[in-house]
N, C-alpha and C. Protein backbone atom coordinates (compact mmCIF):
# COMPACT_ATOMS: atom_id res chain seq x y z
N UNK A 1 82.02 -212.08 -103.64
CA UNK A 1 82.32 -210.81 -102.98
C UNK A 1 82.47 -209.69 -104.01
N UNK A 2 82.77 -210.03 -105.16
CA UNK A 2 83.22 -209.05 -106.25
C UNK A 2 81.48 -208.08 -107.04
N UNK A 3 80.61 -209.28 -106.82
CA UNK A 3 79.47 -208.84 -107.35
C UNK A 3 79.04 -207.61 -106.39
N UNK A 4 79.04 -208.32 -105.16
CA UNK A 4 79.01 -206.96 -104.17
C UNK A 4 79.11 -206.08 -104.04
N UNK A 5 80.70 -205.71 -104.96
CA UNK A 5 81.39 -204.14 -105.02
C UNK A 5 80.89 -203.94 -106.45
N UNK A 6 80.90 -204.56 -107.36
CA UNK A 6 79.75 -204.66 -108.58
C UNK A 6 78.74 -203.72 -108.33
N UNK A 7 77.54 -204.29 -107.56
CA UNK A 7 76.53 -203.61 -107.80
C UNK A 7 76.65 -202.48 -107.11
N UNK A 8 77.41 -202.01 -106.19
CA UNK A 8 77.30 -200.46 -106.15
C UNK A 8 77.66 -199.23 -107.44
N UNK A 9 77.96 -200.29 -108.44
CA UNK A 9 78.24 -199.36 -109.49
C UNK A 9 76.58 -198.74 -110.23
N UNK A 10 76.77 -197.51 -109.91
CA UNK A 10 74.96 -197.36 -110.40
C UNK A 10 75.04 -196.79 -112.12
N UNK A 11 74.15 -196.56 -112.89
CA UNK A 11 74.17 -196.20 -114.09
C UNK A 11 74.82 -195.18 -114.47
N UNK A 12 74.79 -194.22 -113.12
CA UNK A 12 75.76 -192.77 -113.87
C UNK A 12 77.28 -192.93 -113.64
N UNK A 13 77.65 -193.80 -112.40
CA UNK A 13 78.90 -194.11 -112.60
C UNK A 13 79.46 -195.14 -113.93
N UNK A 14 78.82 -195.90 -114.27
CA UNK A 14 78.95 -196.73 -115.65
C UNK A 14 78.71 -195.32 -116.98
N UNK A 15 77.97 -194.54 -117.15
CA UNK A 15 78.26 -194.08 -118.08
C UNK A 15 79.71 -192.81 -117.61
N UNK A 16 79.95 -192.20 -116.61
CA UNK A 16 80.88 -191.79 -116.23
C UNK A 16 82.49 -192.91 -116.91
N UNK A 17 82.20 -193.68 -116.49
CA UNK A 17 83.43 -194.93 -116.87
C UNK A 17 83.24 -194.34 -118.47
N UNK A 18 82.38 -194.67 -119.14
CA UNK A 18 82.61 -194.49 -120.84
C UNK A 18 83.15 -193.16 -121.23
N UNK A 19 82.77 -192.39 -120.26
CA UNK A 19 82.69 -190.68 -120.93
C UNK A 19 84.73 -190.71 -120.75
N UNK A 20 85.46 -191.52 -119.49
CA UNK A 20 86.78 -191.05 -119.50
C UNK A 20 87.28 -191.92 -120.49
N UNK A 21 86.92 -192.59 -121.20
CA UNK A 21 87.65 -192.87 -122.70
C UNK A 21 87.86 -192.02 -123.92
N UNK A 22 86.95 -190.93 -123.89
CA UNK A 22 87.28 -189.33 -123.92
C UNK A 22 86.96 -189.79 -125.38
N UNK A 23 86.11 -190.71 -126.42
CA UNK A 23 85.96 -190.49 -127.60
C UNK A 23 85.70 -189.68 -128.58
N UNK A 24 86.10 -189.05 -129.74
CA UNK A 24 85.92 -188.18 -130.65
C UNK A 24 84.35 -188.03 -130.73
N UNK A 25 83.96 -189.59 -131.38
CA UNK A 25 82.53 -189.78 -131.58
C UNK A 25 81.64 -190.30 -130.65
N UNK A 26 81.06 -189.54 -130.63
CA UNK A 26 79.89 -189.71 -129.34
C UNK A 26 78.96 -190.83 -129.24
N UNK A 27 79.04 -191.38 -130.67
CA UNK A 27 78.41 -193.40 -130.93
C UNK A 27 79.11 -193.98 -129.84
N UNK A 28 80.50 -193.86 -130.15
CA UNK A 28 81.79 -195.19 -129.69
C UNK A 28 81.35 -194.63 -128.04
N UNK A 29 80.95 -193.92 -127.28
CA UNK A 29 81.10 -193.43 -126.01
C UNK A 29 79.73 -193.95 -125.31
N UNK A 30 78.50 -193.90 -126.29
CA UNK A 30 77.65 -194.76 -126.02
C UNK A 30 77.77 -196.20 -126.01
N UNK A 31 78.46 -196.14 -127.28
CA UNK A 31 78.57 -197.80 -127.05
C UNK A 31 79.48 -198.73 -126.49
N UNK A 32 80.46 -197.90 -126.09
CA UNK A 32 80.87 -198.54 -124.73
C UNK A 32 80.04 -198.47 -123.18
N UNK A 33 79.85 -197.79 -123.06
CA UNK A 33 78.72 -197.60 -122.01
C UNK A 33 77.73 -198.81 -121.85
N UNK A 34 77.11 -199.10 -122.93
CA UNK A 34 76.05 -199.65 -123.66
C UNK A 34 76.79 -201.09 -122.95
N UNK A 35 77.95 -201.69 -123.40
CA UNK A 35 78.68 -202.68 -123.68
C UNK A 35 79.30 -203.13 -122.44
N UNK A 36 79.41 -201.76 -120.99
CA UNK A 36 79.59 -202.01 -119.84
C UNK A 36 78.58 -202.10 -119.10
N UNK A 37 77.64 -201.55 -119.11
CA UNK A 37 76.32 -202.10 -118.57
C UNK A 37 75.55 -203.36 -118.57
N UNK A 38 75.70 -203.78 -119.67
CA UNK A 38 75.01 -204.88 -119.88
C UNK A 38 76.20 -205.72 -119.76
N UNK A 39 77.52 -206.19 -119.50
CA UNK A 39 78.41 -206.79 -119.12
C UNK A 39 78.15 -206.54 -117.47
N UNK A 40 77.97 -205.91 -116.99
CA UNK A 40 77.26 -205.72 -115.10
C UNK A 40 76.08 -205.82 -115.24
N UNK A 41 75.59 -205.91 -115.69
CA UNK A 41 73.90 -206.76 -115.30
C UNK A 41 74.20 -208.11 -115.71
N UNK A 42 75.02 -208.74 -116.65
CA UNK A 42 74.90 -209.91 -116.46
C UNK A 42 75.63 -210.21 -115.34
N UNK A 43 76.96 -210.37 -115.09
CA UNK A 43 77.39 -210.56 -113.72
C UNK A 43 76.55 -210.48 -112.68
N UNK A 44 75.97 -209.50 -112.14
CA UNK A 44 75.22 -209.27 -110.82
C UNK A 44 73.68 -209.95 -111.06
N UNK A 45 73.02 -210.36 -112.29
CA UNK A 45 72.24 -211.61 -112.32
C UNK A 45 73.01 -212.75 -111.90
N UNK A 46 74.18 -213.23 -112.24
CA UNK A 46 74.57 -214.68 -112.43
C UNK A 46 74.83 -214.23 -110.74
N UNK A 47 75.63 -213.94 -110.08
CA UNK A 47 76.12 -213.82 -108.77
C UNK A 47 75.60 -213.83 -107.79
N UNK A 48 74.27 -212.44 -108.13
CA UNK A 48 73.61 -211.94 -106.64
C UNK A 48 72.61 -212.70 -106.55
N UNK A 49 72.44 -213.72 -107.18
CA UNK A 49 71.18 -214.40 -107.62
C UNK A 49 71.16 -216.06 -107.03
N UNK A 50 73.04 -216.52 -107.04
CA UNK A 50 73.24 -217.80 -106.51
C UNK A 50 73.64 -218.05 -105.34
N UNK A 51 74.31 -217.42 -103.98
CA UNK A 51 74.46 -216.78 -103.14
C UNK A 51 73.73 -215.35 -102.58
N UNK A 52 73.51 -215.61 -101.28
CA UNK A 52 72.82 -214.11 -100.94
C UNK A 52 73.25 -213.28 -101.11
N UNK A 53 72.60 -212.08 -101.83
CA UNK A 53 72.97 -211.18 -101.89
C UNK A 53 72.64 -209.70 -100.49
N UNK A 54 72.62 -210.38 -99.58
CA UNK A 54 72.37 -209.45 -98.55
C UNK A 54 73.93 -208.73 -98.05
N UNK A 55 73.57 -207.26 -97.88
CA UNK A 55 75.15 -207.33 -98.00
C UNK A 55 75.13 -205.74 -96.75
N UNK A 56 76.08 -205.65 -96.21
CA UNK A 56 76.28 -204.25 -95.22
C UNK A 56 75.51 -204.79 -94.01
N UNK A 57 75.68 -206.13 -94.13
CA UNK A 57 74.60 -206.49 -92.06
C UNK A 57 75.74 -205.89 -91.06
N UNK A 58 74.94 -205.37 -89.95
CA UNK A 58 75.16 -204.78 -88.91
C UNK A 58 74.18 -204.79 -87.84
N UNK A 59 74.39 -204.77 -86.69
CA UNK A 59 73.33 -205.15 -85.39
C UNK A 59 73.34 -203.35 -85.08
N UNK A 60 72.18 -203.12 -84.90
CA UNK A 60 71.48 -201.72 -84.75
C UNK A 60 70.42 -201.85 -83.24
N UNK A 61 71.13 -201.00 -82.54
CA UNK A 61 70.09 -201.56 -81.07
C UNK A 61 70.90 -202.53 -80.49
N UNK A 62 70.06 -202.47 -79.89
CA UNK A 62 70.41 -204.37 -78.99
C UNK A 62 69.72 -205.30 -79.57
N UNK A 63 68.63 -204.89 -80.69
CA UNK A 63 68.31 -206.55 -81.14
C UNK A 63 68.08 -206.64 -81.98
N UNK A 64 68.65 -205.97 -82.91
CA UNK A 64 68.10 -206.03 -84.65
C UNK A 64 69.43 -206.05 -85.47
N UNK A 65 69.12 -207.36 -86.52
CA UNK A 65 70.49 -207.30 -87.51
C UNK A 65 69.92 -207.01 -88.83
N UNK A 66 70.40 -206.06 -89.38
CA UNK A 66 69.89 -204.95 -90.37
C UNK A 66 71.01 -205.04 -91.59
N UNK A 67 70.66 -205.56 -93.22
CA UNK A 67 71.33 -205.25 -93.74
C UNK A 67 70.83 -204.45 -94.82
N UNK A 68 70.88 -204.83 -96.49
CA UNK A 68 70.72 -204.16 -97.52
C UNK A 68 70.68 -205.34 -98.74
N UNK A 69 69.73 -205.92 -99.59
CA UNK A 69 69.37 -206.51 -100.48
C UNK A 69 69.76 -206.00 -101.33
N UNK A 70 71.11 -206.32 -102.21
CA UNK A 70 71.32 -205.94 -103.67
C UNK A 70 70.27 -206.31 -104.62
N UNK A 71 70.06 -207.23 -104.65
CA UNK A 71 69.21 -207.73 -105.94
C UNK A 71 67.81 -206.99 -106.15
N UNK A 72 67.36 -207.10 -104.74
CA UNK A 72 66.54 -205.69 -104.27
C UNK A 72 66.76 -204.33 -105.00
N UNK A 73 67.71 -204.17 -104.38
CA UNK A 73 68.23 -202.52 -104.60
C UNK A 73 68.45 -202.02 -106.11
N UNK A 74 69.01 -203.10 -106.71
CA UNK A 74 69.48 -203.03 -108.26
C UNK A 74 68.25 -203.19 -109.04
N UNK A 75 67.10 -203.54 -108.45
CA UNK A 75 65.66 -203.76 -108.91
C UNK A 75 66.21 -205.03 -110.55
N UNK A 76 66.54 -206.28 -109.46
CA UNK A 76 67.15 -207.33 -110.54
C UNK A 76 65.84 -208.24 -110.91
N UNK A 77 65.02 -207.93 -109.87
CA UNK A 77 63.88 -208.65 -109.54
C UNK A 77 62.66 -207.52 -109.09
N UNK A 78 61.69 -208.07 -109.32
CA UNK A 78 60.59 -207.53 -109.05
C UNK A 78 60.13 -207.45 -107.21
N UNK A 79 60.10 -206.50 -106.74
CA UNK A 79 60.36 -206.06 -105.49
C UNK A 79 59.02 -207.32 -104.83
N UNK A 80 58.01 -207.54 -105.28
CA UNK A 80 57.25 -208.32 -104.94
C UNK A 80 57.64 -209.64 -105.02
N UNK A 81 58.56 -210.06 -105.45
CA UNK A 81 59.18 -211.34 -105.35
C UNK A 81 59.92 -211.54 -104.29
N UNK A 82 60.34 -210.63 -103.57
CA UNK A 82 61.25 -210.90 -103.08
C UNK A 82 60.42 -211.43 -101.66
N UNK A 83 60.71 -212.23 -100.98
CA UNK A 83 60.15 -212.65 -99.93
C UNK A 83 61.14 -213.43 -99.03
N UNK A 84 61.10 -212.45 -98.02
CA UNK A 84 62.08 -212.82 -96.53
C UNK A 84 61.63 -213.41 -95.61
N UNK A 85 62.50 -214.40 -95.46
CA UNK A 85 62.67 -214.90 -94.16
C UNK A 85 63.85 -215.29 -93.59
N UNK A 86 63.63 -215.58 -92.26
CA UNK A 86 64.92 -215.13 -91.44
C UNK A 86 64.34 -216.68 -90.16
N UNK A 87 65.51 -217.25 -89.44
CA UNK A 87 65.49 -218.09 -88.40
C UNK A 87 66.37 -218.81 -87.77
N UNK A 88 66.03 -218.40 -86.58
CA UNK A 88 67.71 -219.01 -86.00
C UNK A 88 68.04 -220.64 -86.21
N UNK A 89 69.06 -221.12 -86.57
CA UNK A 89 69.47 -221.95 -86.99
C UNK A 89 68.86 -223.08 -85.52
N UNK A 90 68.33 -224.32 -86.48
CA UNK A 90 67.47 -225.63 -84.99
C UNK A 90 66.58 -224.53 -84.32
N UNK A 91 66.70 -223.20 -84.77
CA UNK A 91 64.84 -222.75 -83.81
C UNK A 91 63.86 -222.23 -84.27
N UNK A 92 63.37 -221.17 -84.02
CA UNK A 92 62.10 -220.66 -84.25
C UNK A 92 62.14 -219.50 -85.74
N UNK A 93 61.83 -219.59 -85.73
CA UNK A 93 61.22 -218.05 -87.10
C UNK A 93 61.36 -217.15 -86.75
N UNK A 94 61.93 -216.04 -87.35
CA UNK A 94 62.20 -214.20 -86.76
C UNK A 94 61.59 -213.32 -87.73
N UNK A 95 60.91 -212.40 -87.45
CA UNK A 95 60.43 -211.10 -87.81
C UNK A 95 61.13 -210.79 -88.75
N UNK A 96 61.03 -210.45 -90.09
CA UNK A 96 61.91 -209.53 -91.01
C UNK A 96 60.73 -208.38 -91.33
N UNK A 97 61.91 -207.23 -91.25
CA UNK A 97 61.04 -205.81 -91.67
C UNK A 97 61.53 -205.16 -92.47
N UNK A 98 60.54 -205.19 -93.66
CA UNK A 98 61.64 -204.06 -95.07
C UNK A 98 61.46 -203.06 -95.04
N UNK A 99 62.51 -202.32 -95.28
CA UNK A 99 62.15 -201.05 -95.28
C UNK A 99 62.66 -200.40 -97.08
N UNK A 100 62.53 -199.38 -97.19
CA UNK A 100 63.12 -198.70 -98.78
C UNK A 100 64.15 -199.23 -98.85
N UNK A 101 64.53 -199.11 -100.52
CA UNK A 101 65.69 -199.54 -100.71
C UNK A 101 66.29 -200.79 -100.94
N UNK A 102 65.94 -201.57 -100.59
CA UNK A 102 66.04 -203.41 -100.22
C UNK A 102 66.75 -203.47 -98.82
N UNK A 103 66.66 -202.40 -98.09
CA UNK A 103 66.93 -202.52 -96.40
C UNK A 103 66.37 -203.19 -95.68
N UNK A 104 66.22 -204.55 -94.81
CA UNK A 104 65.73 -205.35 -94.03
C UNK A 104 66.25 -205.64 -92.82
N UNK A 105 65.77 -205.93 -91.51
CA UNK A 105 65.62 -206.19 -90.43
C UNK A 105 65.66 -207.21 -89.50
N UNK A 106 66.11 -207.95 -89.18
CA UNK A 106 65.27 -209.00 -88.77
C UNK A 106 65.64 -208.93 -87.00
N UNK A 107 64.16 -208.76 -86.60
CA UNK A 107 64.52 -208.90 -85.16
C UNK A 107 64.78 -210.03 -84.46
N UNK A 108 65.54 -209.72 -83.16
CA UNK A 108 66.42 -210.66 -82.61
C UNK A 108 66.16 -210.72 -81.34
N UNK A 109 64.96 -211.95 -80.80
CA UNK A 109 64.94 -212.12 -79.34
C UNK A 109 66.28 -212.20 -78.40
N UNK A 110 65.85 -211.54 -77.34
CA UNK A 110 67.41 -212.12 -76.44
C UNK A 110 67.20 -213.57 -75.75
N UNK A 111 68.70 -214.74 -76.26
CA UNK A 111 68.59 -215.89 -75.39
C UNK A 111 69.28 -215.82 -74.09
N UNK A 112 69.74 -214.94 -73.79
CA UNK A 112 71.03 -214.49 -72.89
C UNK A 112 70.78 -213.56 -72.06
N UNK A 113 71.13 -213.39 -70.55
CA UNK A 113 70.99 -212.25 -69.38
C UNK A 113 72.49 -211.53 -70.07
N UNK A 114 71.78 -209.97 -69.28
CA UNK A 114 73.54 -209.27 -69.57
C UNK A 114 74.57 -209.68 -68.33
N UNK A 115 74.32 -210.14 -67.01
CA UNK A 115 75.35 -210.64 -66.62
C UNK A 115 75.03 -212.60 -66.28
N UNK A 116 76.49 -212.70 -66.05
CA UNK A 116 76.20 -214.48 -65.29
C UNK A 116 77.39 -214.96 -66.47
N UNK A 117 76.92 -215.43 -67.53
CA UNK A 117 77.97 -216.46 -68.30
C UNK A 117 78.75 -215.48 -69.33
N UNK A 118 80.17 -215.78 -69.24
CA UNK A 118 81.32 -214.96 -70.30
C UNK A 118 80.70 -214.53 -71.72
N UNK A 119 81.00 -213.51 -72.10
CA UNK A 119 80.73 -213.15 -73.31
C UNK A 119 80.90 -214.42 -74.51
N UNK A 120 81.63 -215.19 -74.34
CA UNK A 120 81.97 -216.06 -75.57
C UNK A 120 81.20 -217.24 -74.98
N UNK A 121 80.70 -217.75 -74.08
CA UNK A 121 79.96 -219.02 -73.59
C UNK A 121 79.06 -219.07 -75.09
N UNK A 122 79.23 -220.86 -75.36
CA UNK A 122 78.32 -221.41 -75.78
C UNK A 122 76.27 -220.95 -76.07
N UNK A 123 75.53 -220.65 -74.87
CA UNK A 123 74.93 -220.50 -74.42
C UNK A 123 74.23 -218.80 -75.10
N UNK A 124 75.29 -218.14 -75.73
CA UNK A 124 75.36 -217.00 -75.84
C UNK A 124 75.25 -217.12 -77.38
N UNK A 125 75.84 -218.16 -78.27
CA UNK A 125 76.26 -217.81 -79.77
C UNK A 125 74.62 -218.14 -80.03
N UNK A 126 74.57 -217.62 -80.97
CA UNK A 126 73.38 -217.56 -81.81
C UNK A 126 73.32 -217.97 -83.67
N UNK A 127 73.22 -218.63 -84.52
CA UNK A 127 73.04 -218.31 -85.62
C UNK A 127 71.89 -218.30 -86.21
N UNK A 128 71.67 -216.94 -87.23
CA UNK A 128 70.42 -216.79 -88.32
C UNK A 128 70.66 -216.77 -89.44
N UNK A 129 69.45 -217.87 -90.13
CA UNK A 129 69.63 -217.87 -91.55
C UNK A 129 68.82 -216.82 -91.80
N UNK A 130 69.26 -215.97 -93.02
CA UNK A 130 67.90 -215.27 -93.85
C UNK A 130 68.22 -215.63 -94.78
N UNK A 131 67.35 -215.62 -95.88
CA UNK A 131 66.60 -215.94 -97.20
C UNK A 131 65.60 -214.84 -97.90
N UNK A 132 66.19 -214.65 -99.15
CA UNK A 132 65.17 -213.74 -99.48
C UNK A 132 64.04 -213.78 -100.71
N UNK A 133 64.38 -215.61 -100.91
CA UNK A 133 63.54 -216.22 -101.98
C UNK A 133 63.89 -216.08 -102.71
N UNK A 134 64.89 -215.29 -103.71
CA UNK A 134 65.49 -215.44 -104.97
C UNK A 134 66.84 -216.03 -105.26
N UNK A 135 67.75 -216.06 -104.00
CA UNK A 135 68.67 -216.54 -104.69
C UNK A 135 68.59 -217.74 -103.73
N UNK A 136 69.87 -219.10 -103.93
CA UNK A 136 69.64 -219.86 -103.92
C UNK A 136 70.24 -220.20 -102.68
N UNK A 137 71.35 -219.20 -101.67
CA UNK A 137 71.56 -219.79 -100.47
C UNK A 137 71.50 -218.97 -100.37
N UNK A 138 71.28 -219.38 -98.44
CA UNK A 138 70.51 -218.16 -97.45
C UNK A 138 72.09 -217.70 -97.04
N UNK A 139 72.10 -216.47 -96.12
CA UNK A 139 72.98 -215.53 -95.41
C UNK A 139 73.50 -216.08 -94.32
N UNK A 140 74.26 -217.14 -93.32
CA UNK A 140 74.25 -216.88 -92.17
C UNK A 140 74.99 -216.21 -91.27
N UNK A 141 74.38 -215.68 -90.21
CA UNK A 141 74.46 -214.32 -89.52
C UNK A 141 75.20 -215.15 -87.98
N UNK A 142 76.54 -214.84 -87.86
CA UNK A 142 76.82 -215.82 -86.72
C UNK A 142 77.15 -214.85 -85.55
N UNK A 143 76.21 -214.81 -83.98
CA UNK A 143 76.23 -213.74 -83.32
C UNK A 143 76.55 -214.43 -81.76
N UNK A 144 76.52 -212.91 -81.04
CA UNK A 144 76.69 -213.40 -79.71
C UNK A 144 75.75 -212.11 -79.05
N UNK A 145 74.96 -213.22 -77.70
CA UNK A 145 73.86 -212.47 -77.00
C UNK A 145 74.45 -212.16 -75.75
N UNK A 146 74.82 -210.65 -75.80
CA UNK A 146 75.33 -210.04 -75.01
C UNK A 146 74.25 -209.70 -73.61
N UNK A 147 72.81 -209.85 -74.21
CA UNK A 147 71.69 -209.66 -72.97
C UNK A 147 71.03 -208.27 -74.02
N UNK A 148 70.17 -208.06 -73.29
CA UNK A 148 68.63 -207.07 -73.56
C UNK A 148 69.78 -205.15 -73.41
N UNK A 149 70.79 -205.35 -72.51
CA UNK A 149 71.15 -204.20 -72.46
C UNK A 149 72.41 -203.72 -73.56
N UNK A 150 73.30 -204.71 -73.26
CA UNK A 150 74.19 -204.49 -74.41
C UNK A 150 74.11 -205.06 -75.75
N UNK A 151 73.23 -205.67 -75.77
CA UNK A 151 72.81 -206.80 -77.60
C UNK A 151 73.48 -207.08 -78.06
N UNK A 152 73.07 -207.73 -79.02
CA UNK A 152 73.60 -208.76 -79.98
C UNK A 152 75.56 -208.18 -80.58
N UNK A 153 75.90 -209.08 -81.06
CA UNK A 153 77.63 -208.88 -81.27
C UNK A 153 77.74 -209.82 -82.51
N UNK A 154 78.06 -208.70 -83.48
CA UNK A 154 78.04 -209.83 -84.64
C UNK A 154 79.51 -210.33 -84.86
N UNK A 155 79.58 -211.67 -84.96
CA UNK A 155 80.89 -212.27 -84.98
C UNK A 155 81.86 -212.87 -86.34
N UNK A 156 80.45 -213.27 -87.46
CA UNK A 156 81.03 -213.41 -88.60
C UNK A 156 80.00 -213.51 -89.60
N UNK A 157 79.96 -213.78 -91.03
CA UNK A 157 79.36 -214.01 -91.55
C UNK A 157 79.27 -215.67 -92.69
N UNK A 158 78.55 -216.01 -93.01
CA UNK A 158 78.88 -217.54 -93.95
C UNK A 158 78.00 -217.19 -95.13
N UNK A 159 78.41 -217.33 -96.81
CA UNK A 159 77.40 -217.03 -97.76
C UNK A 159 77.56 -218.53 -98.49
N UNK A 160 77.08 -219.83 -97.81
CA UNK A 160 77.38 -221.07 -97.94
C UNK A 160 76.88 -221.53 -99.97
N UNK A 161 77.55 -221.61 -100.88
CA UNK A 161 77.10 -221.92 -102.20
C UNK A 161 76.27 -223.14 -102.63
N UNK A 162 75.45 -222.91 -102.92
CA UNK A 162 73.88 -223.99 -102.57
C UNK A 162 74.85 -225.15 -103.97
């Protein structure tokens, strides 16, 4: 979870961090900088890389669970490597759609009417793995199918350590 809040640190906030050590000499200010950067790129290699790094999922619509690829985003990897997939857990294969950024998609058939069985029925939970080919366990996305009108309900998340 820590790599997570990690990689939102982008380069100007890391050299920002060096500049409030307020050094005389403008070496020592680089080279701390220098010395915090590359101390966060190794972390967010070792981390975002062994566990998914998919991170900010949220259900958008009624049928799409949409998050944000760090490893992606941090360009840790070569954007052409990265290769998604997504499927509900014992079923079928789901659509993933990237968009900028390392933002992805994955659409979400409805198994569920919006009325007839309780919101929490069996019948209703859903889980999806995604995978985004680089790191070593997938995301799972644990939901509930509210029906075609009110959609999907995201209930928790699992980042299981391969």
């Amino acid at each position: 979870w820590m790599a997570r809040i990690l990689a939102r640190f982008t380069p100007e906030l890391v050299g920002a961090l060096g500049e409030l050590a307020a050094f005389s000499d403008p070496s020592n200010t680089a080279y701390v900088t220098r010395v915090l950067q590359g101390r966060l790129d190794r972390i967010l290699e070792r981390y975002l890389t062994r566990v998914s790094p998919v991170a900010d999922l949220q259900v958008e619509g009624a049928d799409r669970l949409c998050g944000v690829d760090l490893v992606e985003q941090r360009r840790l990897r070569n954007a052409a490597r990265m290769i998604y997939t997504a499927r509900r857990v014992g079923g079928q294969a789901l659509r993933v759609e990237r968009h900028e950024a390392g933002r992805i998609c994955v659409v979400l058939p409805h198994v569920a009417a919006d009325a007839g069985a309780p919101d929490d029925a069996p019948e209703r939970y859903v889980r999806v793995a995604i995978e985004d080919g680089v790191a070593r366990g997938a995301l799972l996305a644990h939901l509930y199918d509210l029906g075609p009108v009110r959609g999907y309900r995201l209930a928790g998340l699992e980042r299981p350590d391969p």
